[in-house]
PDB file of C-alpha atoms in Angstrom:
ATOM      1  CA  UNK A   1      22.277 -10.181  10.402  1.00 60.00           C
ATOM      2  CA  UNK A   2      18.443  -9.804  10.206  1.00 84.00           C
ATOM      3  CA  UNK A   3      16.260  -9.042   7.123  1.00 90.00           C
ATOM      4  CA  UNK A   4      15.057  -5.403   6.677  1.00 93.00           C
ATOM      5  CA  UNK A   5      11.975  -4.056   4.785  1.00 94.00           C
ATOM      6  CA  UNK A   6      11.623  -0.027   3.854  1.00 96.00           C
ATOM      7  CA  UNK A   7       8.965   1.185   2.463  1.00 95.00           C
ATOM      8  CA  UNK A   8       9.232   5.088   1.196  1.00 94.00           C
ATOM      9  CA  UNK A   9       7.525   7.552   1.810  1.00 93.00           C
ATOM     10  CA  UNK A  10       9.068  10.608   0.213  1.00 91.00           C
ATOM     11  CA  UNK A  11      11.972  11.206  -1.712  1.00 92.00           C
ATOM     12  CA  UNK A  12      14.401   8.800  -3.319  1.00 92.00           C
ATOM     13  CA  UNK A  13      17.317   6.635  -1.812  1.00 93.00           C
ATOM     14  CA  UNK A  14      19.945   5.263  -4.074  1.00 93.00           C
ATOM     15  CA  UNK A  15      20.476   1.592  -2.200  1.00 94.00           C
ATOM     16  CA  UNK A  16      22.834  -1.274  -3.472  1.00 92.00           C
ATOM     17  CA  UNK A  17      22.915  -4.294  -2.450  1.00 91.00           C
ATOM     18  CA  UNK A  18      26.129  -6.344  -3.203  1.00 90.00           C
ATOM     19  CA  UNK A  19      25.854  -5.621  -7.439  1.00 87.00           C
ATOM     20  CA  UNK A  20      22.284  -4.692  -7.544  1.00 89.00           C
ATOM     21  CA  UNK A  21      21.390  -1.009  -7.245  1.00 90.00           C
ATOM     22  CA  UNK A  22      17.916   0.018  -6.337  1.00 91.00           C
ATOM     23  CA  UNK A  23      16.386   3.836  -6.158  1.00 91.00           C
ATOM     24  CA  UNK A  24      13.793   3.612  -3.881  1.00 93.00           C
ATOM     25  CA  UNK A  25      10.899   6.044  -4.694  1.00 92.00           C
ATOM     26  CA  UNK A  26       7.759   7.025  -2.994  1.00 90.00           C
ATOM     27  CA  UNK A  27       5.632   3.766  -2.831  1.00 90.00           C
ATOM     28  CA  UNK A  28       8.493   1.455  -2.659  1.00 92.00           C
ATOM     29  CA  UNK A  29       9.254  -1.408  -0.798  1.00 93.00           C
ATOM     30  CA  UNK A  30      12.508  -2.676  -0.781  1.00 94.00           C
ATOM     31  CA  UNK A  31      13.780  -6.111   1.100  1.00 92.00           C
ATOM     32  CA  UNK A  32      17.483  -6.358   1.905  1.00 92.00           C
ATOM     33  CA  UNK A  33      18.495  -9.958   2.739  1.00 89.00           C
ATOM     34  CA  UNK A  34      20.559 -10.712   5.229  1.00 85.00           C
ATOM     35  CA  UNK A  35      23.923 -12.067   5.135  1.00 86.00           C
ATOM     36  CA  UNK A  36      24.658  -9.304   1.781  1.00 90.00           C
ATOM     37  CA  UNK A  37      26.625  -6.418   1.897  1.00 92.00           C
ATOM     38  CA  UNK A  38      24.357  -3.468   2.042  1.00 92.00           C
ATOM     39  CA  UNK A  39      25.115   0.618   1.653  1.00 92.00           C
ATOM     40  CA  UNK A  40      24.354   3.628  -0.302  1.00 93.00           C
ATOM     41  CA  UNK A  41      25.449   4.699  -3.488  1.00 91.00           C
ATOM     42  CA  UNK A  42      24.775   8.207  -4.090  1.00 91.00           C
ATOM     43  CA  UNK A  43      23.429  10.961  -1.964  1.00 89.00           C
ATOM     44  CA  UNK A  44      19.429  11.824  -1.775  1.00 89.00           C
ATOM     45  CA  UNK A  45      18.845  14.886  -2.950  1.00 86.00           C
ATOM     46  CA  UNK A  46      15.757  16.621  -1.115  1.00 87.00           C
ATOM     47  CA  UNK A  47      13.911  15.695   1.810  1.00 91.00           C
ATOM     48  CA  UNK A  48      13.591  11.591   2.300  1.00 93.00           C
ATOM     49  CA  UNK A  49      10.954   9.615   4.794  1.00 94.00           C
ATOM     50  CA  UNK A  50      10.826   5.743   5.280  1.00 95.00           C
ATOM     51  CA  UNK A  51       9.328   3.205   6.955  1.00 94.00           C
ATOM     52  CA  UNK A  52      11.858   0.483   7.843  1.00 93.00           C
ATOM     53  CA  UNK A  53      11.746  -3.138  10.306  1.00 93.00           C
ATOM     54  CA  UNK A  54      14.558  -5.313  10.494  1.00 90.00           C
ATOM     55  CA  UNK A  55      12.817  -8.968  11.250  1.00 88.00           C
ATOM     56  CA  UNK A  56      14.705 -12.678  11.504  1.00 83.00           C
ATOM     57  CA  UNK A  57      12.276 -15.302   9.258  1.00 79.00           C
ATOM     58  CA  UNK A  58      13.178 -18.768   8.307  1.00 74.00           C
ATOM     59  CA  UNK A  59       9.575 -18.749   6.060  1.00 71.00           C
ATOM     60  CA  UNK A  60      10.561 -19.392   2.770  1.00 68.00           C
ATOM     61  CA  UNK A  61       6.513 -17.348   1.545  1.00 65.00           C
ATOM     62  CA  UNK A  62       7.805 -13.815   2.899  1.00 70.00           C
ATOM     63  CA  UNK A  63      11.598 -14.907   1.570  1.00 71.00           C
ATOM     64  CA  UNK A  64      10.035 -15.001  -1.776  1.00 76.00           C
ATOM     65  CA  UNK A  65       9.035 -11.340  -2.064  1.00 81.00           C
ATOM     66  CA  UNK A  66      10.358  -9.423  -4.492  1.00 84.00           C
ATOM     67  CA  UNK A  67      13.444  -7.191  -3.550  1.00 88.00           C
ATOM     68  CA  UNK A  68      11.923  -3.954  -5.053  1.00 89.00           C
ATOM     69  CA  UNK A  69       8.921  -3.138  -5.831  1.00 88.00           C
ATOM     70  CA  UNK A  70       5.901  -0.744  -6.161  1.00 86.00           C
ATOM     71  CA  UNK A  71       3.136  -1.401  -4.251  1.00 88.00           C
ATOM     72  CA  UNK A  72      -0.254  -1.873  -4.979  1.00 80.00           C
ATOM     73  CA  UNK A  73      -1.888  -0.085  -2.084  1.00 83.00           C
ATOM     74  CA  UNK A  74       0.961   1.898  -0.072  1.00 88.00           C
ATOM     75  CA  UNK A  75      -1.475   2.972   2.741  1.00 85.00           C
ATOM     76  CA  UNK A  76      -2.801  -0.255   3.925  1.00 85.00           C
ATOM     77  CA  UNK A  77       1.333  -0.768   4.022  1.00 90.00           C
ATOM     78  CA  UNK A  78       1.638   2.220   5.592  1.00 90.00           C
ATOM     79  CA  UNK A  79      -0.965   1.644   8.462  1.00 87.00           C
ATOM     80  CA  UNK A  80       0.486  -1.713   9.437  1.00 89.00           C
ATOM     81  CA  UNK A  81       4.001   0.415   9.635  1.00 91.00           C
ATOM     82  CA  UNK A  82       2.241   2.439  12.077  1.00 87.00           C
ATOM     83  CA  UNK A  83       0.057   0.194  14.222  1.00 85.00           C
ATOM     84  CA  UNK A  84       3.773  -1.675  14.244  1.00 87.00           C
ATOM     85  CA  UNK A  85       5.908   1.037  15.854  1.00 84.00           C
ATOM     86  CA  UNK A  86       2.453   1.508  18.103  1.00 80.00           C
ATOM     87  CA  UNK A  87       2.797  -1.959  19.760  1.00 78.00           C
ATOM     88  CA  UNK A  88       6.175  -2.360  20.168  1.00 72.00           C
ATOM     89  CA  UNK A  89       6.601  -0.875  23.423  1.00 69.00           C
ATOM     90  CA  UNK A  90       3.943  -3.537  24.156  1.00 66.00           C
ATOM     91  CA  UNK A  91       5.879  -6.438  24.427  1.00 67.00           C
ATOM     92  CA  UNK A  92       7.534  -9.009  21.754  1.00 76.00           C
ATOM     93  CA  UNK A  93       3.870 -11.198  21.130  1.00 79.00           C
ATOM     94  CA  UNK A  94       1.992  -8.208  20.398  1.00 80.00           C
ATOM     95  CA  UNK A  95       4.953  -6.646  17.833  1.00 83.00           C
ATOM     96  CA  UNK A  96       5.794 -10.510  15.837  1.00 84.00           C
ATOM     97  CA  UNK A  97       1.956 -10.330  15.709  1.00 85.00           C
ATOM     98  CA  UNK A  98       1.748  -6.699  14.113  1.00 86.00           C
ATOM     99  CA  UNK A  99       5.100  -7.550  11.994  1.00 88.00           C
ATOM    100  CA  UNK A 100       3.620 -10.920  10.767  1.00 87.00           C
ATOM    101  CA  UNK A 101       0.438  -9.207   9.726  1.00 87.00           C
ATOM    102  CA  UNK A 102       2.882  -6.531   8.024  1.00 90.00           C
ATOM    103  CA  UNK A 103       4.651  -9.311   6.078  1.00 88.00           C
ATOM    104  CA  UNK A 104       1.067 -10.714   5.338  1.00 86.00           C
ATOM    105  CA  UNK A 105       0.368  -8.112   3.560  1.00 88.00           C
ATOM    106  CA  UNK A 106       3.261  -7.406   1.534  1.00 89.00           C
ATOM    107  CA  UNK A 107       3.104 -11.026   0.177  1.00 85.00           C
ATOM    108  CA  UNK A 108      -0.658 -10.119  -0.803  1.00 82.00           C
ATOM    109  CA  UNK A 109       0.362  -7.353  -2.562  1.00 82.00           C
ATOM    110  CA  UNK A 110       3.613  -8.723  -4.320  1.00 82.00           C
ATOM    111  CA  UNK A 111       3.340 -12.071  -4.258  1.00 69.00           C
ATOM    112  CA  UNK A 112       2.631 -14.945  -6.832  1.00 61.00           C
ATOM    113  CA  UNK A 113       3.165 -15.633 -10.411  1.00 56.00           C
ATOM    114  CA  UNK A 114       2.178 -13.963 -13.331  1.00 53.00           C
ATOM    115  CA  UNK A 115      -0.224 -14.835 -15.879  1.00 55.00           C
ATOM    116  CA  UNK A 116      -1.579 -13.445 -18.981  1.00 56.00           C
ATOM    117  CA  UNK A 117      -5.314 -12.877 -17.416  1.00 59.00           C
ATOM    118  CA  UNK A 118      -3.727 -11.230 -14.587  1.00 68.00           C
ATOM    119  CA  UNK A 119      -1.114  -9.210 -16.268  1.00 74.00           C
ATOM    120  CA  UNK A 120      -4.643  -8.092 -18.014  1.00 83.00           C
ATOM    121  CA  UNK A 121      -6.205  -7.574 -14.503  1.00 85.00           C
ATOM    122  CA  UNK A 122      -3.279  -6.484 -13.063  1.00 79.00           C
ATOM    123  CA  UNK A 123      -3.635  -3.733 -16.380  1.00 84.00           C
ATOM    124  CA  UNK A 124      -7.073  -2.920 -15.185  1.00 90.00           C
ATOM    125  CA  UNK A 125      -6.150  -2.148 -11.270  1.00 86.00           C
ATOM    126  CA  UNK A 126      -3.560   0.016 -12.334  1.00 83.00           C
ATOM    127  CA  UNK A 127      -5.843   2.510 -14.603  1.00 89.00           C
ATOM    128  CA  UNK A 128      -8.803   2.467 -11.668  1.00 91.00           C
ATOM    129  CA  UNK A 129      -6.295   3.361  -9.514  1.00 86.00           C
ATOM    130  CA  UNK A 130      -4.712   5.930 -11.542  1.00 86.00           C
ATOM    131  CA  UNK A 131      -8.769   7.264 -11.933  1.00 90.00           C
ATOM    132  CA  UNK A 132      -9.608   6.741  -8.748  1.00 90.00           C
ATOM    133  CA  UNK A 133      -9.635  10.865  -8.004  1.00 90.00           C
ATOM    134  CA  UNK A 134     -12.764  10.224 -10.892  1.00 92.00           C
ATOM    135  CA  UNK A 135     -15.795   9.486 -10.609  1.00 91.00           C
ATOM    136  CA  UNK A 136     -15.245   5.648 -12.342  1.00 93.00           C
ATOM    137  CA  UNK A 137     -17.763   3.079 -12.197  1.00 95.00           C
ATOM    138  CA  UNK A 138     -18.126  -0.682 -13.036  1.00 95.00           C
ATOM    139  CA  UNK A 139     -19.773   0.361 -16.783  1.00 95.00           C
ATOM    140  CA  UNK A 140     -17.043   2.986 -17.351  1.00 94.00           C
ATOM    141  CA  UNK A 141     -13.917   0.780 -16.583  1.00 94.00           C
ATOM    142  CA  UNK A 142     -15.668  -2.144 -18.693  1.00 94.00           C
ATOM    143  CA  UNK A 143     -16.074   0.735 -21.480  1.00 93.00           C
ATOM    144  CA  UNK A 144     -12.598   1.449 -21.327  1.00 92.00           C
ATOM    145  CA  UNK A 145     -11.635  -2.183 -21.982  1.00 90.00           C
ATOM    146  CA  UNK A 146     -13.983  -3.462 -24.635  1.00 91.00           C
ATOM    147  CA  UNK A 147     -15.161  -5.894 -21.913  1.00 91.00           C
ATOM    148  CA  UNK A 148     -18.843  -7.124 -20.536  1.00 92.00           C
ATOM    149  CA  UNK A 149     -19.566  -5.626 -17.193  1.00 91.00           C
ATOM    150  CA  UNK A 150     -20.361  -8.899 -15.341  1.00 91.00           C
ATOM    151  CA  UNK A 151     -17.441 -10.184 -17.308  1.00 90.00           C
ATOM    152  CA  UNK A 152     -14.986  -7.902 -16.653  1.00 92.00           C
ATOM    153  CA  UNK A 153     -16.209  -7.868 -12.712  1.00 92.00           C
ATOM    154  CA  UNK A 154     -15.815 -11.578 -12.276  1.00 89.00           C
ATOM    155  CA  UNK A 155     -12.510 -11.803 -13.747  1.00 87.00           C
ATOM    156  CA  UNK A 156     -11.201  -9.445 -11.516  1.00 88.00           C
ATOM    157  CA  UNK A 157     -12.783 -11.499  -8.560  1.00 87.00           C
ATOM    158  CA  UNK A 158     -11.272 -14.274 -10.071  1.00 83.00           C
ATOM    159  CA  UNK A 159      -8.122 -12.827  -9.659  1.00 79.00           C
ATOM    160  CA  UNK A 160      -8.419 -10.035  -6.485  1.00 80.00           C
ATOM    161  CA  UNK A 161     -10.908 -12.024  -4.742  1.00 82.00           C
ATOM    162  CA  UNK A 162     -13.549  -9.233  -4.828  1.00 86.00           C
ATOM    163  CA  UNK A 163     -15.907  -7.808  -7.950  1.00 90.00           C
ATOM    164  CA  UNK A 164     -14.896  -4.708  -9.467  1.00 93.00           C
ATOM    165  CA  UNK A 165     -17.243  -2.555  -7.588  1.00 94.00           C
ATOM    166  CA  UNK A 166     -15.702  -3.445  -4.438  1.00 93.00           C
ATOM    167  CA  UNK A 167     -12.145  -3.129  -6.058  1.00 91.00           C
ATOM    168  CA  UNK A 168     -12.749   0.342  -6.857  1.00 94.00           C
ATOM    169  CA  UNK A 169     -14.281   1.221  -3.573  1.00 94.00           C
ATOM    170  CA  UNK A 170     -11.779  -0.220  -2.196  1.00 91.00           C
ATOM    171  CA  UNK A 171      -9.157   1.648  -3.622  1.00 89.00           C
ATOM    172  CA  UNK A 172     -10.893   4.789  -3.099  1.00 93.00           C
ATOM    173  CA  UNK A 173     -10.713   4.086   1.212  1.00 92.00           C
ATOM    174  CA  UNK A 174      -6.858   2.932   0.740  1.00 87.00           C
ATOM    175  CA  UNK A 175      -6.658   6.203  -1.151  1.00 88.00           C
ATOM    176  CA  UNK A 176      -8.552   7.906   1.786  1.00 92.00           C
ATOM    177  CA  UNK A 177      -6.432   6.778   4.472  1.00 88.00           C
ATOM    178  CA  UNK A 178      -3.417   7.582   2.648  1.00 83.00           C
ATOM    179  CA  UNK A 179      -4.135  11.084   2.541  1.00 88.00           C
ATOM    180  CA  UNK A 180      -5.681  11.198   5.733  1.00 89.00           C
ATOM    181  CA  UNK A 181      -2.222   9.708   7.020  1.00 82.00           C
ATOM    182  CA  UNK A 182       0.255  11.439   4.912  1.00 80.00           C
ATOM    183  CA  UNK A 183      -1.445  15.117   3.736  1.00 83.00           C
ATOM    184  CA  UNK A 184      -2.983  17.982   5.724  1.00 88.00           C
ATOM    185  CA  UNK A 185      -5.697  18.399   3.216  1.00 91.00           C
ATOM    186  CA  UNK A 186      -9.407  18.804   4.614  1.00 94.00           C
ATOM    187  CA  UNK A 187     -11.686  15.776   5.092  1.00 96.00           C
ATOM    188  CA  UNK A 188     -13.808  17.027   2.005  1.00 96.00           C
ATOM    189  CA  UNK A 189     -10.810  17.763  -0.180  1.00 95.00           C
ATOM    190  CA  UNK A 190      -9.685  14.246   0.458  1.00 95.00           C
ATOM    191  CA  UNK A 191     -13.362  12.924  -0.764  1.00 96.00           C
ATOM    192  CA  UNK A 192     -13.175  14.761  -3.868  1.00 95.00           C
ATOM    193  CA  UNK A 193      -9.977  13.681  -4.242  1.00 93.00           C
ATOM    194  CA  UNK A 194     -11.072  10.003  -3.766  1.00 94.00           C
ATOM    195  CA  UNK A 195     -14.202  10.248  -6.537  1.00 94.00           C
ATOM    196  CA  UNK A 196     -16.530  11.401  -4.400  1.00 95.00           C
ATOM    197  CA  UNK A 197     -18.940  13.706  -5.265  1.00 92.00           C
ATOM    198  CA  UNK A 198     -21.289  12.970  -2.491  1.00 95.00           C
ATOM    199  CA  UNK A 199     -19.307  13.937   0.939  1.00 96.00           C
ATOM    200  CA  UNK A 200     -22.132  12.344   2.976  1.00 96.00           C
ATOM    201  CA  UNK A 201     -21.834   9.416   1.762  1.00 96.00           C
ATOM    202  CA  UNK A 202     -17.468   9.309   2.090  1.00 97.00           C
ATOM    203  CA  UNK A 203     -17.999   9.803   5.279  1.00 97.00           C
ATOM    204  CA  UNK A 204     -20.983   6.832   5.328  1.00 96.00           C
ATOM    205  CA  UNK A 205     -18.553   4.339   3.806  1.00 96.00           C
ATOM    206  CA  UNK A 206     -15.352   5.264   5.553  1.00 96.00           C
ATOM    207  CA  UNK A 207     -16.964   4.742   8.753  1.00 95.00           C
ATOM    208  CA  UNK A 208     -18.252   1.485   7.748  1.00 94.00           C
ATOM    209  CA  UNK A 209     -14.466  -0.070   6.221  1.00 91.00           C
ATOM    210  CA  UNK A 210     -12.897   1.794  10.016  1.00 90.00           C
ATOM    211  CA  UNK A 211     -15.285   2.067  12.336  1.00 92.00           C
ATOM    212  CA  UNK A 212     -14.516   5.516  12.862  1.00 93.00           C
ATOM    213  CA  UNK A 213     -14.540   8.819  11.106  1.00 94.00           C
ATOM    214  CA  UNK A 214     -11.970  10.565   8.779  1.00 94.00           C
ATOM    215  CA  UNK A 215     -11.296  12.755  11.701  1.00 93.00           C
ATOM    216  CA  UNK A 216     -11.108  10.464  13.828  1.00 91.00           C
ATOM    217  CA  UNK A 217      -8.832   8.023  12.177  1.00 89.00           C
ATOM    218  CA  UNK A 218      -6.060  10.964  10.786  1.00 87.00           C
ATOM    219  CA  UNK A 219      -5.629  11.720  14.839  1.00 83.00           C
ATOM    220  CA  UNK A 220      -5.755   8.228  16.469  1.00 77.00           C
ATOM    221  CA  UNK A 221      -2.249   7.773  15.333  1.00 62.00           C
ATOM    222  CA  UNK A 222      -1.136  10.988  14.675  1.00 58.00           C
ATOM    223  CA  UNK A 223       2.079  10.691  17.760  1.00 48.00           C
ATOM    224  CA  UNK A 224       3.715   8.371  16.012  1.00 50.00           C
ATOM    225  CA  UNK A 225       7.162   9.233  14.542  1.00 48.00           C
ATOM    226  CA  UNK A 226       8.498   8.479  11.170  1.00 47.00           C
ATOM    227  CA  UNK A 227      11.970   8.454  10.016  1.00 51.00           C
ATOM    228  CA  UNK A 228      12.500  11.323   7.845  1.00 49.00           C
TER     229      UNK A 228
END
């Protein structure tokens, strides 16, 4: 029996997996293990999409992922889902190479121990992201914490592997492409709704993390199905 990974979309499921009993929200990712008895408990109520992959892995890195969790950045999940179910009508290299790059990424965003300076980093990520529809900055976030700005920056570099300027703007793109993916809104609702007062310059910066526009990017994938 293989491994399988969902990721939600919408709704809630109500999973169990031998004893354990997950519900699976919006954001989720949830690993069942193979070789466990798997099946649902109670009924979703209201409409449900997922992602989902079943995979074989001997790798004991992607078999240490947790088996539910939130995750930290849900679209850049979401777009690996996607360019996934693109490729595999391509051929078996070209989907283990979009799977492993899925997997990659889920250990990125749930893997490793934790510490107390990045349970304390981990604190900070989750109020910028929470702000992102703001318009946050570097001094406001360090105001918010009773930290130094070049302090506060370089921990979280320390810890995310980029300074907090680049964390936030970061977030605000995985925030971009989530809506771009997911909602109907209009290009320059989704900039305002990313902290982004200036739509001229959204548009300046998304091009420069995709390559493309908003526009572009909402419709390059737009045929692919999702399980709803």
């Amino acid at each position: 029996m293989p491994y399988e990974i969902i990721v939600m979309l919408e709704g809630e499921m109500y999973i169990a997996e031998d004893e354990a009993r997950y519900v699976v929200q919006a954001d989720d990712m949830l690993l069942l293990r193979a070789g466990r008895t798997h099946f649902g408990y109670a009924k979703s109520m209201g409409p449900v999409s997922f992602f989902w992959v079943h995979f074989h892995t001997n790798s004991e890195s992607f078999l240490s992922l947790p088996s539910h969790a939130s995750l930290s950045r849900p679209a850049s999940v979401q777009q690996l889902f996607k360019q996934l179910l693109h490729v595999s009508g391509y051929g078996s290299e070209e989907a283990d190479a979009a799977l492993l790059l899925l997997l990659s990424e889920l250990k990125r965003q749930l893997g490793g121990p934790q510490t107390a300076r990045n349970a304390t980093v981990d604190q900070i990520c989750r109020w910028i992201d929470i702000h992102l529809h703001q318009p946050i900055n570097v001094q406001k976030v360090a105001e918010t914490f009773n930290f130094n700005k070049e302090y506060i920056s370089k921990m979280v570099k320390r810890e995310k592997g980029v300074g907090l300027k680049t964390y936030i703007l970061n977030g605000r793109m995985d925030r971009a492409r989530q809506l771009l993916l997911n909602t109907h809104q209009s290009v320059k609702e989704i900039a305002a709704a990313c902290g982004f007062s200036d739509y001229k310059l959204f548009l300046r910066r998304f091009k420069q993390y995709e390559g493309v526009t908003p526009s572009q990017y909402r419709h390059r994938l737009f045929s692919t199905p999702l399980n709803n």
